One Martini backbone bead per residue (centre of mass of N, CA, C, O) as a GRO file, in nm:
protein
  173
    1MET     BB    1   0.567  -1.218  -1.688
    2PHE     BB    2   0.302  -1.221  -1.828
    3LEU     BB    3   0.122  -1.263  -1.584
    4ARG     BB    4   0.197  -1.004  -1.455
    5ARG     BB    5   0.080  -0.820  -1.676
    6ILE     BB    6  -0.213  -0.921  -1.650
    7LEU     BB    7  -0.245  -0.852  -1.356
    8THR     BB    8  -0.189  -0.551  -1.394
    9LEU     BB    9  -0.424  -0.505  -1.583
   10LEU     BB   10  -0.645  -0.594  -1.388
   11ILE     BB   11  -0.588  -0.387  -1.170
   12THR     BB   12  -0.624  -0.135  -1.352
   13LEU     BB   13  -0.918  -0.201  -1.420
   14THR     BB   14  -1.021  -0.191  -1.133
   15LEU     BB   15  -0.954   0.099  -1.077
   16GLY     BB   16  -1.118   0.215  -1.309
   17PHE     BB   17  -1.383   0.105  -1.221
   18GLY     BB   18  -1.386   0.242  -0.944
   19ALA     BB   19  -1.381   0.532  -1.052
   20ILE     BB   20  -1.649   0.504  -1.205
   21ALA     BB   21  -1.827   0.416  -0.970
   22TYR     BB   22  -1.777   0.658  -0.800
   23GLY     BB   23  -1.880   0.864  -1.028
   24GLN     BB   24  -2.191   0.740  -1.010
   25GLN     BB   25  -2.252   0.889  -0.779
   26PRO     BB   26  -2.421   1.100  -0.616
   27GLN     BB   27  -2.376   1.435  -0.535
   28THR     BB   28  -2.653   1.436  -0.398
   29PRO     BB   29  -2.826   1.393  -0.143
   30ALA     BB   30  -3.068   1.195  -0.048
   31LYS     BB   31  -3.395   1.212   0.005
   32ASP     BB   32  -3.522   1.178   0.339
   33SER     BB   33  -3.677   1.115   0.664
   34GLY     BB   34  -3.413   1.114   0.861
   35ILE     BB   35  -3.363   0.809   0.840
   36ARG     BB   36  -3.057   0.640   0.924
   37GLY     BB   37  -2.833   0.419   0.887
   38GLU     BB   38  -2.551   0.333   1.034
   39GLY     BB   39  -2.388   0.257   0.771
   40THR     BB   40  -2.414   0.529   0.622
   41ARG     BB   41  -2.253   0.713   0.827
   42GLN     BB   42  -1.984   0.553   0.797
   43ARG     BB   43  -1.941   0.574   0.472
   44GLU     BB   44  -1.913   0.861   0.451
   45GLY     BB   45  -1.624   0.977   0.286
   46ARG     BB   46  -1.517   0.713   0.203
   47SER     BB   47  -1.305   0.534   0.060
   48HIS     BB   48  -1.201   0.272  -0.169
   49GLU     BB   49  -1.115   0.015  -0.016
   50GLY     BB   50  -0.953  -0.233  -0.211
   51MET     BB   51  -0.957  -0.180  -0.523
   52GLY     BB   52  -0.658  -0.277  -0.589
   53ARG     BB   53  -0.727  -0.592  -0.472
   54GLY     BB   54  -1.036  -0.606  -0.644
   55GLY     BB   55  -1.292  -0.536  -0.524
   56ARG     BB   56  -1.583  -0.524  -0.710
   57TYR     BB   57  -1.484  -0.737  -0.960
   58GLY     BB   58  -1.285  -0.982  -0.835
   59PHE     BB   59  -0.967  -0.981  -0.906
   60GLY     BB   60  -0.856  -1.083  -0.613
   61LYS     BB   61  -0.914  -1.388  -0.651
   62PHE     BB   62  -0.626  -1.445  -0.808
   63ARG     BB   63  -0.426  -1.452  -0.560
   64GLY     BB   64  -0.442  -1.772  -0.498
   65MET     BB   65  -0.283  -1.867  -0.768
   66ARG     BB   66   0.018  -1.843  -0.664
   67GLY     BB   67   0.012  -2.109  -0.461
   68LEU     BB   68  -0.038  -2.356  -0.707
   69ASN     BB   69   0.161  -2.435  -0.912
   70LEU     BB   70   0.153  -2.378  -1.216
   71THR     BB   71   0.166  -2.464  -1.518
   72ASP     BB   72   0.238  -2.362  -1.818
   73GLU     BB   73  -0.035  -2.453  -1.937
   74GLN     BB   74  -0.211  -2.314  -1.732
   75ARG     BB   75  -0.110  -2.032  -1.786
   76GLN     BB   76  -0.199  -2.019  -2.076
   77GLN     BB   77  -0.499  -2.070  -2.025
   78GLN     BB   78  -0.549  -1.836  -1.840
   79ARG     BB   79  -0.471  -1.611  -2.046
   80ALA     BB   80  -0.683  -1.684  -2.253
   81ILE     BB   81  -0.927  -1.634  -2.065
   82VAL     BB   82  -0.859  -1.334  -2.001
   83GLU     BB   83  -0.851  -1.229  -2.295
   84ARG     BB   84  -1.128  -1.309  -2.372
   85HIS     BB   85  -1.273  -1.145  -2.156
   86LEU     BB   86  -1.176  -0.864  -2.238
   87GLU     BB   87  -1.299  -0.870  -2.516
   88ARG     BB   88  -1.596  -0.920  -2.424
   89ILE     BB   89  -1.600  -0.641  -2.228
   90LYS     BB   90  -1.524  -0.393  -2.389
   91PRO     BB   91  -1.798  -0.252  -2.456
   92GLN     BB   92  -1.881  -0.214  -2.164
   93ARG     BB   93  -1.643  -0.041  -2.078
   94GLU     BB   94  -1.676   0.186  -2.279
   95GLU     BB   95  -1.961   0.263  -2.197
   96LEU     BB   96  -1.893   0.325  -1.896
   97PHE     BB   97  -1.706   0.548  -1.963
   98LYS     BB   98  -1.902   0.732  -2.117
   99LEU     BB   99  -2.086   0.775  -1.864
  100GLY     BB  100  -1.869   0.903  -1.691
  101GLU     BB  101  -1.833   1.152  -1.876
  102LYS     BB  102  -2.129   1.239  -1.860
  103ARG     BB  103  -2.127   1.290  -1.555
  104ALA     BB  104  -1.907   1.506  -1.559
  105GLN     BB  105  -2.089   1.702  -1.750
  106GLY     BB  106  -2.402   1.674  -1.631
  107ASP     BB  107  -2.573   1.443  -1.831
  108PHE     BB  108  -2.702   1.264  -1.613
  109THR     BB  109  -2.927   1.008  -1.588
  110ALA     BB  110  -3.124   0.761  -1.474
  111GLU     BB  111  -3.079   0.575  -1.721
  112ASP     BB  112  -2.770   0.581  -1.697
  113GLY     BB  113  -2.754   0.458  -1.416
  114ALA     BB  114  -2.892   0.192  -1.491
  115ARG     BB  115  -2.688   0.114  -1.710
  116ALA     BB  116  -2.436   0.107  -1.544
  117GLU     BB  117  -2.528  -0.112  -1.349
  118ALA     BB  118  -2.569  -0.325  -1.577
  119LEU     BB  119  -2.275  -0.331  -1.651
  120ARG     BB  120  -2.156  -0.413  -1.396
  121HIS     BB  121  -2.308  -0.678  -1.373
  122GLU     BB  122  -2.191  -0.805  -1.636
  123ILE     BB  123  -1.897  -0.797  -1.545
  124HIS     BB  124  -1.933  -0.970  -1.297
  125ASN     BB  125  -2.045  -1.218  -1.434
  126SER     BB  126  -1.796  -1.264  -1.609
  127MET     BB  127  -1.592  -1.303  -1.379
  128LYS     BB  128  -1.723  -1.560  -1.272
  129SER     BB  129  -1.670  -1.726  -1.529
  130VAL     BB  130  -1.366  -1.707  -1.526
  131GLN     BB  131  -1.324  -1.852  -1.251
  132THR     BB  132  -1.450  -2.118  -1.338
  133GLU     BB  133  -1.264  -2.172  -1.581
  134ILE     BB  134  -0.999  -2.167  -1.414
  135GLU     BB  135  -1.084  -2.395  -1.207
  136ASN     BB  136  -1.103  -2.619  -1.445
  137ILE     BB  137  -0.775  -2.643  -1.482
  138LEU     BB  138  -0.749  -2.771  -1.224
  139THR     BB  139  -0.652  -2.964  -0.990
  140SER     BB  140  -0.761  -3.113  -0.716
  141GLU     BB  141  -0.533  -3.003  -0.537
  142GLN     BB  142  -0.559  -2.701  -0.627
  143ARG     BB  143  -0.857  -2.672  -0.539
  144THR     BB  144  -0.810  -2.723  -0.242
  145LYS     BB  145  -0.618  -2.483  -0.198
  146LEU     BB  146  -0.807  -2.267  -0.292
  147GLU     BB  147  -1.032  -2.325  -0.081
  148GLN     BB  148  -0.849  -2.268   0.159
  149PHE     BB  149  -0.796  -1.978   0.088
  150LYS     BB  150  -1.094  -1.878   0.083
  151THR     BB  151  -1.156  -1.951   0.377
  152GLU     BB  152  -0.930  -1.765   0.500
  153ARG     BB  153  -1.029  -1.501   0.375
  154LYS     BB  154  -1.312  -1.507   0.496
  155ALA     BB  155  -1.219  -1.505   0.790
  156ARG     BB  156  -1.077  -1.237   0.775
  157HIS     BB  157  -1.324  -1.072   0.685
  158ASP     BB  158  -1.506  -1.138   0.927
  159GLU     BB  159  -1.319  -1.018   1.145
  160ILE     BB  160  -1.328  -0.735   1.045
  161LEU     BB  161  -1.623  -0.693   1.062
  162LYS     BB  162  -1.650  -0.746   1.362
  163ARG     BB  163  -1.465  -0.502   1.450
  164HIS     BB  164  -1.645  -0.288   1.326
  165GLN     BB  165  -1.897  -0.350   1.486
  166GLU     BB  166  -1.771  -0.307   1.769
  167ARG     BB  167  -1.696  -0.008   1.717
  168ARG     BB  168  -1.989   0.090   1.664
  169GLU     BB  169  -2.101  -0.005   1.950
  170ASN     BB  170  -1.866   0.174   2.116
  171VAL     BB  171  -1.989   0.434   2.020
  172PRO     BB  172  -2.074   0.720   2.136
  173GLN     BB  173  -2.387   0.913   2.117
   0.00000   0.00000   0.00000
């Protein structure tokens, strides 16, 4: 029950970060020489799909933990790691939120944009360390199962990318 609450909290935070990250994007299109990459045209106007399932900050990587049959002790250790992580990144999250508010008010500068990107990078790196810490509490059998899950997830992801690429190539110009 408590693990479900923690995961709900993590998903909520992911959605919040996604909204902030989306708000950090420039409102006016960047001036370029008229040459645009194919991917740029495809991404414009598209919502951030998948943000609720992990999206940008990697919280979705915990989904594979459900099938590992963690012991109560492992669950407690996982909770402690996540709580410690949330406390550690609290200042970065708050600062990122303030930058999002500043952007909404129209007072956003290039330095603010660079700072927001640095904060997102810090949070991302912290998330990676959390994943490593949690993986260290697993047994070798659980690690093997988790690696299998990651491999399957990557294969599904690659297949989706391949289908998207094929669709782009088949679109008449």
